[in-house]
Coordinates of C-alpha atoms in Angstrom, one line a residue:
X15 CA 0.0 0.0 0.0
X16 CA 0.7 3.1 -0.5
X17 CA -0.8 5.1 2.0
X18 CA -3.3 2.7 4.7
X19 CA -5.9 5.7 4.3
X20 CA -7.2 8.3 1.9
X21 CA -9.3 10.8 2.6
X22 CA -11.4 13.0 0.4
X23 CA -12.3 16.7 1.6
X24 CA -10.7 18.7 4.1
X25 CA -13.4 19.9 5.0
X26 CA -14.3 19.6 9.3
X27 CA -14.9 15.8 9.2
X28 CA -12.3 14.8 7.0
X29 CA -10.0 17.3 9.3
X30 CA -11.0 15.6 12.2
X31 CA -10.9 12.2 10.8
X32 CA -7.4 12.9 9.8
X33 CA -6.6 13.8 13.3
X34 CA -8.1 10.7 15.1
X35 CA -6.6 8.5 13.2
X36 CA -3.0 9.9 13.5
X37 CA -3.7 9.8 17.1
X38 CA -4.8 6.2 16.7
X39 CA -1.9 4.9 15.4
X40 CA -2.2 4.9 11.6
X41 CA 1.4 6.1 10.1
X42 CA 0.4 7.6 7.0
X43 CA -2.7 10.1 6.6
X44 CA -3.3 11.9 2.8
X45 CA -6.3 14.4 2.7
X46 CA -7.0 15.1 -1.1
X47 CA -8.6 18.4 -1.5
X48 CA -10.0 19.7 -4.8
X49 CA -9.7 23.0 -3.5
X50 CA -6.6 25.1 -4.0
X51 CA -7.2 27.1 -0.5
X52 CA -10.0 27.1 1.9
X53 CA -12.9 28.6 0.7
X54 CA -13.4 31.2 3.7
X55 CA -17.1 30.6 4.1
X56 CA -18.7 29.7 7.4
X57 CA -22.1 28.2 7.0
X58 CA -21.7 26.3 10.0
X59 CA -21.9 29.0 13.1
X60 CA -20.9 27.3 16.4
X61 CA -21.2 24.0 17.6
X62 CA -23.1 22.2 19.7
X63 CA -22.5 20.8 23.9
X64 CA -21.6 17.3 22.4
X65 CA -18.9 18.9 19.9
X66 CA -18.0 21.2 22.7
X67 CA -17.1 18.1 24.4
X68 CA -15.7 15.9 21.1
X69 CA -12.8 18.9 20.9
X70 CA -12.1 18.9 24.7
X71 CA -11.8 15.3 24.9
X72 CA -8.6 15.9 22.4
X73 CA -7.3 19.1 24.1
X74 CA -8.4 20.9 21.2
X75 CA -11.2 23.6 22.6
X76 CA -8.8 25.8 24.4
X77 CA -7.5 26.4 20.5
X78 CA -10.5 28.4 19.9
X79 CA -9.8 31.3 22.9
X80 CA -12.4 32.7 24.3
X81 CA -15.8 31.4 23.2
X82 CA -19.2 32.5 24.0
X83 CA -21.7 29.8 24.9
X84 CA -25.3 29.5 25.3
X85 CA -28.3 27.9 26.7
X86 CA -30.4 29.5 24.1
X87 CA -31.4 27.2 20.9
X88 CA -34.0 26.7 18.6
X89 CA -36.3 24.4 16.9
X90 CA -37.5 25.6 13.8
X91 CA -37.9 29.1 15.3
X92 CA -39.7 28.0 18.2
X93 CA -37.0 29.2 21.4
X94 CA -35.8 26.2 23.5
X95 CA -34.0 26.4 26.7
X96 CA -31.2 24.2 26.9
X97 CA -31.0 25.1 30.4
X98 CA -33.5 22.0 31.3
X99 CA -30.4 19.4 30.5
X100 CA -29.2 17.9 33.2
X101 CA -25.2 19.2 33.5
X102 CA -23.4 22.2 31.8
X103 CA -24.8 21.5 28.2
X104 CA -24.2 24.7 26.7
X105 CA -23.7 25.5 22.9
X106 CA -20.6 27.3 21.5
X107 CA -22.1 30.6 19.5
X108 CA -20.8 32.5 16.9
X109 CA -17.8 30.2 16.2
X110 CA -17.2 30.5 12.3
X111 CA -16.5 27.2 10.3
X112 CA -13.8 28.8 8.9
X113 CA -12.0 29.5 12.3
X114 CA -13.2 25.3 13.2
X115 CA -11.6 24.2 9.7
X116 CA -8.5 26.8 10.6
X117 CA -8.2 24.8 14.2
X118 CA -8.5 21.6 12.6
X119 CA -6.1 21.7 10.0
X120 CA -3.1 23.4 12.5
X121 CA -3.7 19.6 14.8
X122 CA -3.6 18.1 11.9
X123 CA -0.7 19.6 10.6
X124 CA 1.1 19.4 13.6
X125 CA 0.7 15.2 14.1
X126 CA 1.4 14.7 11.0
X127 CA -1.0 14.2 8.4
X128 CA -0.5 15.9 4.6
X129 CA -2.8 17.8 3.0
X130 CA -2.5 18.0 -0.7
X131 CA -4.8 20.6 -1.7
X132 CA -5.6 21.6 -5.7
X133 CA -5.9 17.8 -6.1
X134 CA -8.9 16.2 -7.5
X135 CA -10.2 12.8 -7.4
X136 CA -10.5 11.3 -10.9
X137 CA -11.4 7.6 -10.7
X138 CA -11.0 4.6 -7.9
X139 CA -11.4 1.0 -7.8
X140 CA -12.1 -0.8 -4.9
X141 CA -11.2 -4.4 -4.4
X142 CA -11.0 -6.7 -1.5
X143 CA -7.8 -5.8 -0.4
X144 CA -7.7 -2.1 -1.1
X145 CA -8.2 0.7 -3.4
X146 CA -6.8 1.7 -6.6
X147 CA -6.5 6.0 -6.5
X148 CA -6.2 7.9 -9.5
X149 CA -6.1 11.8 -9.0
X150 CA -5.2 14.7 -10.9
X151 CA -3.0 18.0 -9.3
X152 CA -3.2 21.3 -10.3
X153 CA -0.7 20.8 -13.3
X154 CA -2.5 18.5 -14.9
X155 CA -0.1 15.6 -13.5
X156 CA -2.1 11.9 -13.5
X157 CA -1.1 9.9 -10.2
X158 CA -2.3 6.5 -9.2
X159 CA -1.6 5.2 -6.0
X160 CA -3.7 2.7 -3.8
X161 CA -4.5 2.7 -0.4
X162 CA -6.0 -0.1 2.5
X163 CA -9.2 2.1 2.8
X164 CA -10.6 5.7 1.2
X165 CA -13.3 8.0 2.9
X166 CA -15.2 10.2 1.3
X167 CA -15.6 13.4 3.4
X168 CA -16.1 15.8 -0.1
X169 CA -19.4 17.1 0.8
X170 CA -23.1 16.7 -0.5
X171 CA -21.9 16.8 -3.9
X172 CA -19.5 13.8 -2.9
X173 CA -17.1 12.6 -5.6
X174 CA -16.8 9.4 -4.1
X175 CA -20.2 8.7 -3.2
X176 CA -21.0 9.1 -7.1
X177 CA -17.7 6.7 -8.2
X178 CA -18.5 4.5 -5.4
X179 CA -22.0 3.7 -6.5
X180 CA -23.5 4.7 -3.4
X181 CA -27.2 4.6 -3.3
X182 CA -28.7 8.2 -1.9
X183 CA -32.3 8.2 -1.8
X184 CA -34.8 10.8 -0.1
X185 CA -36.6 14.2 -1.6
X186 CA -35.5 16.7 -4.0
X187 CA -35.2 20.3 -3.1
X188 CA -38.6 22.7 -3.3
X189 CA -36.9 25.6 -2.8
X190 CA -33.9 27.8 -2.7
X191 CA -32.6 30.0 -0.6
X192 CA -29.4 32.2 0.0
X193 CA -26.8 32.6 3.3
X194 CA -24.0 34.8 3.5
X195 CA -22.1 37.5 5.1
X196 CA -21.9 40.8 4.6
X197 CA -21.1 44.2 5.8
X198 CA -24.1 46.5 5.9
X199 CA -24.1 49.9 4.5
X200 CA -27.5 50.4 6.8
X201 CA -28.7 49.2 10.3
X202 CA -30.3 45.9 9.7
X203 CA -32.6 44.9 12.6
X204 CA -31.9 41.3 13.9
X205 CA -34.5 38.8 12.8
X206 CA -34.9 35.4 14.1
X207 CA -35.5 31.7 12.7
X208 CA -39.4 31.6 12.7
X209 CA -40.2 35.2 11.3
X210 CA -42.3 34.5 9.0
X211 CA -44.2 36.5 6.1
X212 CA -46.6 36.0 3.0
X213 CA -43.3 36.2 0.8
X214 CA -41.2 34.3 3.2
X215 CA -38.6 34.3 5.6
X216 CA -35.4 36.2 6.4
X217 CA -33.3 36.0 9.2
X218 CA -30.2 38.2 10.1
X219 CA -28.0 38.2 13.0
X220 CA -24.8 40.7 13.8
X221 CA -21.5 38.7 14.2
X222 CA -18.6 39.4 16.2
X223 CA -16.4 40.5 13.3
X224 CA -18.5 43.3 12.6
X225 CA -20.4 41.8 9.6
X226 CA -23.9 40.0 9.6
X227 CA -25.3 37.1 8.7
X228 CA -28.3 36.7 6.5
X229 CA -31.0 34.1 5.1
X230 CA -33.1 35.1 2.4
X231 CA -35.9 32.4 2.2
X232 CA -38.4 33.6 -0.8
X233 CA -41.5 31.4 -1.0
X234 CA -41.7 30.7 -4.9
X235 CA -38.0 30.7 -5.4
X236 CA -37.7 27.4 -7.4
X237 CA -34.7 24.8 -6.7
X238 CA -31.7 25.4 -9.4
X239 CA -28.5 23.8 -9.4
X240 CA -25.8 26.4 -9.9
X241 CA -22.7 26.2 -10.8
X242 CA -21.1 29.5 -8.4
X243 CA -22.6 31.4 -5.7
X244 CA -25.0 33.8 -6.2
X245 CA -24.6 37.3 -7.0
X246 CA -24.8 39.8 -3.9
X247 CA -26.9 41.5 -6.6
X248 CA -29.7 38.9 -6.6
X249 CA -30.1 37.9 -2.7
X250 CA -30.1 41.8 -2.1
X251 CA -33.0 41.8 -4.6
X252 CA -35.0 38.9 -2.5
X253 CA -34.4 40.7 0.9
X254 CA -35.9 43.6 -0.7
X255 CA -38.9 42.1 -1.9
X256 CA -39.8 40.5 1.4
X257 CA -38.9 43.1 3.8
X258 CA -39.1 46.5 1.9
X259 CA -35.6 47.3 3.0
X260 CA -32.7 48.2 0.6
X261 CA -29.7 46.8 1.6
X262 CA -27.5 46.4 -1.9
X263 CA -25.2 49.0 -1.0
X264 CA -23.8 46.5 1.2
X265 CA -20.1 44.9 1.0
X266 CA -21.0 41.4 0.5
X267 CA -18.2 38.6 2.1
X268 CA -19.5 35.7 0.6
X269 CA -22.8 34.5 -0.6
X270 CA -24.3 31.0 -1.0
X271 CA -27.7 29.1 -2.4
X272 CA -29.1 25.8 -0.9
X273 CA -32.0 23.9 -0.7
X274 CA -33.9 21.6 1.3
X275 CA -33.5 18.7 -0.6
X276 CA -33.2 15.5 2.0
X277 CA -31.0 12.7 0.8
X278 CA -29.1 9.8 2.8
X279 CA -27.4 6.7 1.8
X280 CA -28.4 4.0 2.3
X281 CA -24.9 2.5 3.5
X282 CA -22.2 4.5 4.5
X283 CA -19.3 1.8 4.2
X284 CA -19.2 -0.6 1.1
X285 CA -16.2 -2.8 1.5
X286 CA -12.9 -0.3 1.9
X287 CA -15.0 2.9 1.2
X288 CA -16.8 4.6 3.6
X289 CA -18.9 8.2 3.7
X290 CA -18.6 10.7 6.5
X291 CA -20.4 14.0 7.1
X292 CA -22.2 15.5 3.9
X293 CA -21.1 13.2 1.7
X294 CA -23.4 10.5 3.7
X295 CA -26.3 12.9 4.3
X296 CA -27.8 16.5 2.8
X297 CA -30.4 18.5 4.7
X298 CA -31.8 21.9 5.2
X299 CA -29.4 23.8 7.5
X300 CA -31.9 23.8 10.5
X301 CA -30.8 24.4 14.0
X302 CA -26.9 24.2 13.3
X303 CA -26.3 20.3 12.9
X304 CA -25.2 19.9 9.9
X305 CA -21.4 20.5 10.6
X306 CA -21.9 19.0 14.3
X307 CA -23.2 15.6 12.5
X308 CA -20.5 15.2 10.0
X309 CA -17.8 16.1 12.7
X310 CA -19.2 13.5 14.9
X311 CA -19.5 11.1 12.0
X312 CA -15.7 11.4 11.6
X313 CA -15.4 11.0 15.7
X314 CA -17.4 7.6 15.6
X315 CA -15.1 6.6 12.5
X316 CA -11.9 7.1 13.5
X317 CA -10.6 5.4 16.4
X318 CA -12.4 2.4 14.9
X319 CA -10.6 2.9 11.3
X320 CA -7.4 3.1 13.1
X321 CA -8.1 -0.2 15.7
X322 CA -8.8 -2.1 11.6
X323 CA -5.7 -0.7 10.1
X324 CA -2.7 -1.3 13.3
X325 CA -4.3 -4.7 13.7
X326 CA -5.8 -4.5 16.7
X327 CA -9.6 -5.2 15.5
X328 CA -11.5 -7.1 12.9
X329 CA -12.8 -5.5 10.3
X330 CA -16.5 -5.8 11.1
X331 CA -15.5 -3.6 13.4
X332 CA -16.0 -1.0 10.6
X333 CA -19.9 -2.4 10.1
X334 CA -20.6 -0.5 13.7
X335 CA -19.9 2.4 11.6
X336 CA -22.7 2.1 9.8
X337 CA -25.0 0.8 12.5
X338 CA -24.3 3.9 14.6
X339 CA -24.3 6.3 12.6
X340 CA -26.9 5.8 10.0
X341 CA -30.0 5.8 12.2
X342 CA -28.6 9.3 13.7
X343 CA -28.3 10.5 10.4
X344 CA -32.2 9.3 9.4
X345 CA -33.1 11.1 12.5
X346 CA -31.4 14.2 11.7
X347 CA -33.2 14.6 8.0
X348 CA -36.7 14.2 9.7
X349 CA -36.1 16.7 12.2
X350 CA -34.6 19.2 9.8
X351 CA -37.7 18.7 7.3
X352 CA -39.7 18.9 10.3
X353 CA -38.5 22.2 11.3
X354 CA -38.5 23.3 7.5
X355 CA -42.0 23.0 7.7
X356 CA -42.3 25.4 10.7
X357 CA -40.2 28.4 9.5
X358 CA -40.6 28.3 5.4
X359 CA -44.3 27.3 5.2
X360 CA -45.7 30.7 6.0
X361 CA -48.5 31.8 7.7
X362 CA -50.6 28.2 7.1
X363 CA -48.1 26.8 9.8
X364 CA -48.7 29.6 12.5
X365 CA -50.9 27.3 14.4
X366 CA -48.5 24.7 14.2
X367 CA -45.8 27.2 15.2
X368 CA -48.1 28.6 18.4
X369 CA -49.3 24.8 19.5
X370 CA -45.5 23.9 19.4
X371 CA -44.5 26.8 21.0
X372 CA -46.7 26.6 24.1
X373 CA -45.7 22.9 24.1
X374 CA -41.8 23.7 24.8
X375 CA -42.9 25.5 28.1
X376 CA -43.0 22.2 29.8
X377 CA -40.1 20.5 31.1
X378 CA -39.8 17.3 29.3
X379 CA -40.9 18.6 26.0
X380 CA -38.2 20.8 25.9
X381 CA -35.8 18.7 26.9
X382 CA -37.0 16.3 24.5
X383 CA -36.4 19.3 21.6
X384 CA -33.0 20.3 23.4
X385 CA -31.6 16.4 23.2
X386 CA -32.8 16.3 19.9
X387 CA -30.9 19.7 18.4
X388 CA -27.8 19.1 20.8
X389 CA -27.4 15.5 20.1
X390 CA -27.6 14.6 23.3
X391 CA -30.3 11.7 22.4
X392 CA -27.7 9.4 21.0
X393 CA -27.8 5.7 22.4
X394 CA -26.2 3.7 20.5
X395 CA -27.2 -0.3 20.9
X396 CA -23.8 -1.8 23.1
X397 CA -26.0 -4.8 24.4
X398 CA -25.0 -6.3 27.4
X399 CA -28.0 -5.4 29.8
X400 CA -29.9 -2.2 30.3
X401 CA -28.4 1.1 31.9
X402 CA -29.2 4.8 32.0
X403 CA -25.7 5.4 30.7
X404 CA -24.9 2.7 28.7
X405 CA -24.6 3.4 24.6
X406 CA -24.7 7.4 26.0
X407 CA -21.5 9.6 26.1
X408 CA -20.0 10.1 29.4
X409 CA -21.4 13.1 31.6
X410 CA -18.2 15.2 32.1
X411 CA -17.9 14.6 35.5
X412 CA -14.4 15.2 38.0
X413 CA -13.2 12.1 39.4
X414 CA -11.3 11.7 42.5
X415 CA -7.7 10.0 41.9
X416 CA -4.2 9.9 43.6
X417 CA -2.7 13.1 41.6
X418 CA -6.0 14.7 42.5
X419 CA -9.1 15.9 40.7
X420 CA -9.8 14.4 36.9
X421 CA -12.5 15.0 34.2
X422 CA -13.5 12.1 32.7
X423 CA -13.4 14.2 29.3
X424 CA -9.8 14.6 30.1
X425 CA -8.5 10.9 30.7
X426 CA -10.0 10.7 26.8
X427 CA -7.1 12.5 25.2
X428 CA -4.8 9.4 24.1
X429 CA -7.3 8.4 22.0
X430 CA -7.9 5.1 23.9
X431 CA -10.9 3.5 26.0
X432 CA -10.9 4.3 29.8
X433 CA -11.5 1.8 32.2
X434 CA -13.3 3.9 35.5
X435 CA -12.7 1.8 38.1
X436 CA -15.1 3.8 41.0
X437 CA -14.8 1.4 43.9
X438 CA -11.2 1.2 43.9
X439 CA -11.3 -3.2 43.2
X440 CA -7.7 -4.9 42.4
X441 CA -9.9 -7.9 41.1
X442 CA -11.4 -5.4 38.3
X443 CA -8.2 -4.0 37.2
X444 CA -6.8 -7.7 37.6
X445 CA -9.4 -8.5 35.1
X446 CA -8.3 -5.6 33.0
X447 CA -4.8 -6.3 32.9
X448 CA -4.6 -8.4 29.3
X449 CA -6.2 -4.8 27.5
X450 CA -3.4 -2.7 29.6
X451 CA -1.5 -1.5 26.9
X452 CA -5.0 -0.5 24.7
X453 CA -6.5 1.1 27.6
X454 CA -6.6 3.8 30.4
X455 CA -7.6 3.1 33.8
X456 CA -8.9 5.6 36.4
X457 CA -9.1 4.4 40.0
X458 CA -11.0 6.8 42.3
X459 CA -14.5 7.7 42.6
X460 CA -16.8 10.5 41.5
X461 CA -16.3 13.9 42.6
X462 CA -19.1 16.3 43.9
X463 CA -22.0 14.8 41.7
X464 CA -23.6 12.1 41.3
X465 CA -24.2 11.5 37.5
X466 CA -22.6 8.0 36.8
X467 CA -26.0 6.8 38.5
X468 CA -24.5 4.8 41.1
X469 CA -21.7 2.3 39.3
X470 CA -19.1 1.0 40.3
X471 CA -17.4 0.7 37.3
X472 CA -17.5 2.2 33.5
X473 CA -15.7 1.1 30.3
X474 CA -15.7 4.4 28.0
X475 CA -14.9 3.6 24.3
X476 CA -12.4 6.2 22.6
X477 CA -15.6 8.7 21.5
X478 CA -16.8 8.9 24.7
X479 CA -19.6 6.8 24.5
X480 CA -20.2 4.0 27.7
X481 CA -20.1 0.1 26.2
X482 CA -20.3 -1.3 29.9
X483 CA -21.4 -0.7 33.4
X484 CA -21.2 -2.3 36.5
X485 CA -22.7 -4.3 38.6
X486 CA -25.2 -3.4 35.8
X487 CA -24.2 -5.7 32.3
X488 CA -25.1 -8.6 31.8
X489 CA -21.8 -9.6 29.7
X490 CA -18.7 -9.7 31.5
X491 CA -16.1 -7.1 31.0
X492 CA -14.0 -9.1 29.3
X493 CA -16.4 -9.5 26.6
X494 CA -17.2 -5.6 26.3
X495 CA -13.0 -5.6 26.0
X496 CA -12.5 -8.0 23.3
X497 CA -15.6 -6.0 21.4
X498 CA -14.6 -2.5 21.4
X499 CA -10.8 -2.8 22.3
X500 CA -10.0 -5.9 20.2
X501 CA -8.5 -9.3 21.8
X502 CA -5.8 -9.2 24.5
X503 CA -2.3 -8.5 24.5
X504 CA -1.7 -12.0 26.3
X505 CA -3.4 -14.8 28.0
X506 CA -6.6 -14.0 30.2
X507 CA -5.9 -15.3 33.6
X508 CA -8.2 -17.6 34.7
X509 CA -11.4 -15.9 37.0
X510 CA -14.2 -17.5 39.3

């Protein structure tokens, strides 16, 4: 081989992908990225608590400086307090993609991976035991090359999801609309998600750079597929028409058109190719999860690639992938096109707006809603007995130790599953002992809270997310081990 992974798109999830699987082991790490520069654009603004979390679990969030979070969110215009989550579950605001992507690529840099950028995927060929590459650079030079595995992180026009033969069913577009940033030559009043008129919907927001952000959602604007952004000229003319206001002397930053067109896979790994992020799944931008999906995508992927490639895992291991992550995907189209139907279908879906919004007034409605934006819903299936925490992600709790206080986030960062070992017992770690170079074990119990629901003792998988519990499961640990961590590094010792 030439390389054990590829990667297409260097965009946030192949970024991130790149990243965990550096940290994971892998040797050799290409991102192949049509683009001669990054683009500059930020649809994405923020992320959510569970991404929050995702780059402090890899020492990445202090990278950003000072943030400004939130318990303030939306669904579909309605306001949701985020508040109502149990824990410190606030969302990062005003974070441009660009500055993400910009954070991103500097990690990735620094451990190592290489970036070819003005590099375009041509063909592939995909064969039991790996992939045949060609690609093209920006002087026209042909290479081939082959690789153990290639991801497709290239976005919802995905290159490799078209070579690949994916299958990406769901519902065309109805509409366009237009985002972008500009700097406004007159005071434009903020407008929120939900403000609805007969001609449609705008929203605007100022951002802490000095410009402002603006939607333009125009009612009988028909679906095209263009070929470049928009002109300033034309989303100037759509703002006018539905508010009155003139705002085309204006310095536009960048300006973009998109649709709510719907469309998933139907599987995101087919032998040594897999889909991450928009290259998997296309939605209307509702409620800021598009980027947060496809980063944790990547998340789920790559400590699970990299356990395949050193060795250390079979490769069905890779089918869990696909398990995981598909039904969150599913989940995230309905409740975009759910909340599409709340802001874009005018004044027919007032009721619907005013029924919903009196709903969110009670407590487990709007935590329900606040879960469902913030990701905090995810369970994934472990098996292996039933559990308030189990297939969830870790609450980010301090844990005593010897060297003092911990956060659980924190004993994350190498990348490897954590053992929490809460009632101080030699004949758990004993137990342990065969995983001890694959895993981290904390001894020492909860500090000041009581989240972890009264166990005794956790195993956290590499993302975060709890695969078993004690006294709780069902399977012993050493089964939960083998599963998620791959077989032992030597003979089990015999137990009772």
């Amino acid at each position: 081989m030439d390389h054990p992974v590829i990667i297409i798109g260097a965009g946030p999830a192949g970024l991130l992908l790149a990243i965990e699987l550096r940290l994971g082991g892998v040797d050799d790490v290409v991102i192949v990225e049509k683009l001669h520069a990054p683009t500059g654009q930020s649809r994405g603004l923020g992320f959510t608590c569970v991404t929050k979390d995702v780059f402090d679990q890899r020492g990445l969030l202090g990278e950003f400086g000072k943030i400004e979070i939130s318990d303030a969110g939306h669904f579909g215009g309605i306001p949701v307090d985020f508040s109502v989550l149990e824990g410190s579950q606030q969302a990062a605001k005003t974070v441009p993609q660009h500055q993400t992507e910009a954070v991103l690529e500097t990690r990735a840099l620094k451990v190592g991976v290489r970036i070819e950028r003005g590099v375009e995927l041509l063909a592939f060929a995909a064969t039991a035991d790996g992939v045949e590459v060609e690609t093209r650079d920006a002087a026209g030079e042909v290479r081939r090359r082959r690789c153990a595995y290639l991801v497709g992180c290239d976005g919802g026009r995905s290159t490799v999801r078209r070579l690949g033969g994916f299958s990406f069913r769901g519902v065309p577009a109805t509409r366009e609309m237009f985002l972008g940033d500009i700097y406004p030559d007159t005071e434009i009043a903020t407008r929120m998600i939900g403000e609805v008129t007969d001609g449609g919907m705008v929203m605007s927001a100022p951002l802490p750079d000095g410009t402002t952000r603006i939607v333009v959602c125009e009612r009988e604007a028909p679906p095209r597929r263009r070929t470049a952004p928009p002109e300033f000229s034309e989303v100037a003319a759509g703002w006018k028409r539905i508010t009155g206001q003139d705002i085309s002397g204006s310095t536009s930053v960048w300006m973009s058109a998109f649709g709510d067109a719907a469309f998933q896979v139907t599987q995101y790994r087919r032998g040594r190719v897999l889909l991450a992020g928009d290259s998997a799944h296309i939605h209307l931008p509702a409620g800021g999860q598009g980027m947060n999906t496809s980063l944790q995508d990547a998340f789920n992927l790559g400590w699970k690639l990299a356990a395949v490639v050193r060795g250390d895992a079979p490769e069905a291991l890779l089918d869990s992938y696909h398990d995981e992550r598909h039904p969150v995907g599913k989940r995230l189209l309905d409740n975009t096109r759910a909340q599409g139907v709340l802001f874009l279908r005018g004044e027919e879906a007032g009721p619907l707006r005013d029924f919903l919004g009196t709903l969110v007034h009670e407590l487990d409605v709007a935590r329900f809603f606040a879960a469902k934006v913030s990701g905090l819903d995810i369970v994934y299936p472990m098996g292996g007995g039933e559990h308030p925490l189990l297939g969830r992600r870790v609450p980010d709790v301090l844990l005593d130790g010897a060297g003092g206080a911990t956060a659980a986030l924190h004993l994350l960062r190498q990348g490897q599953a954590v053992l929490l070992d809460l009632a101080d017992s030699p004949a758990l770690r004993e137990r342990a002992e065969p995983w001890a170079d694959k895993i981290v074990v904390h001894t020492g119990p909860e500090s000041g809270s009581d989240r972890l629901s009264g166990t005794k003792a956790l195993l956290v998988r590499p993302d975060g997310y709890v695969a078993w519990t004690a006294p709780h499961s069902d399977q012993p640990l050493e089964v939960a081990l083998s599963a998620w961590c791959g077989p032992s590094s030597y003979p089990l010792r015999a137990t009772a």
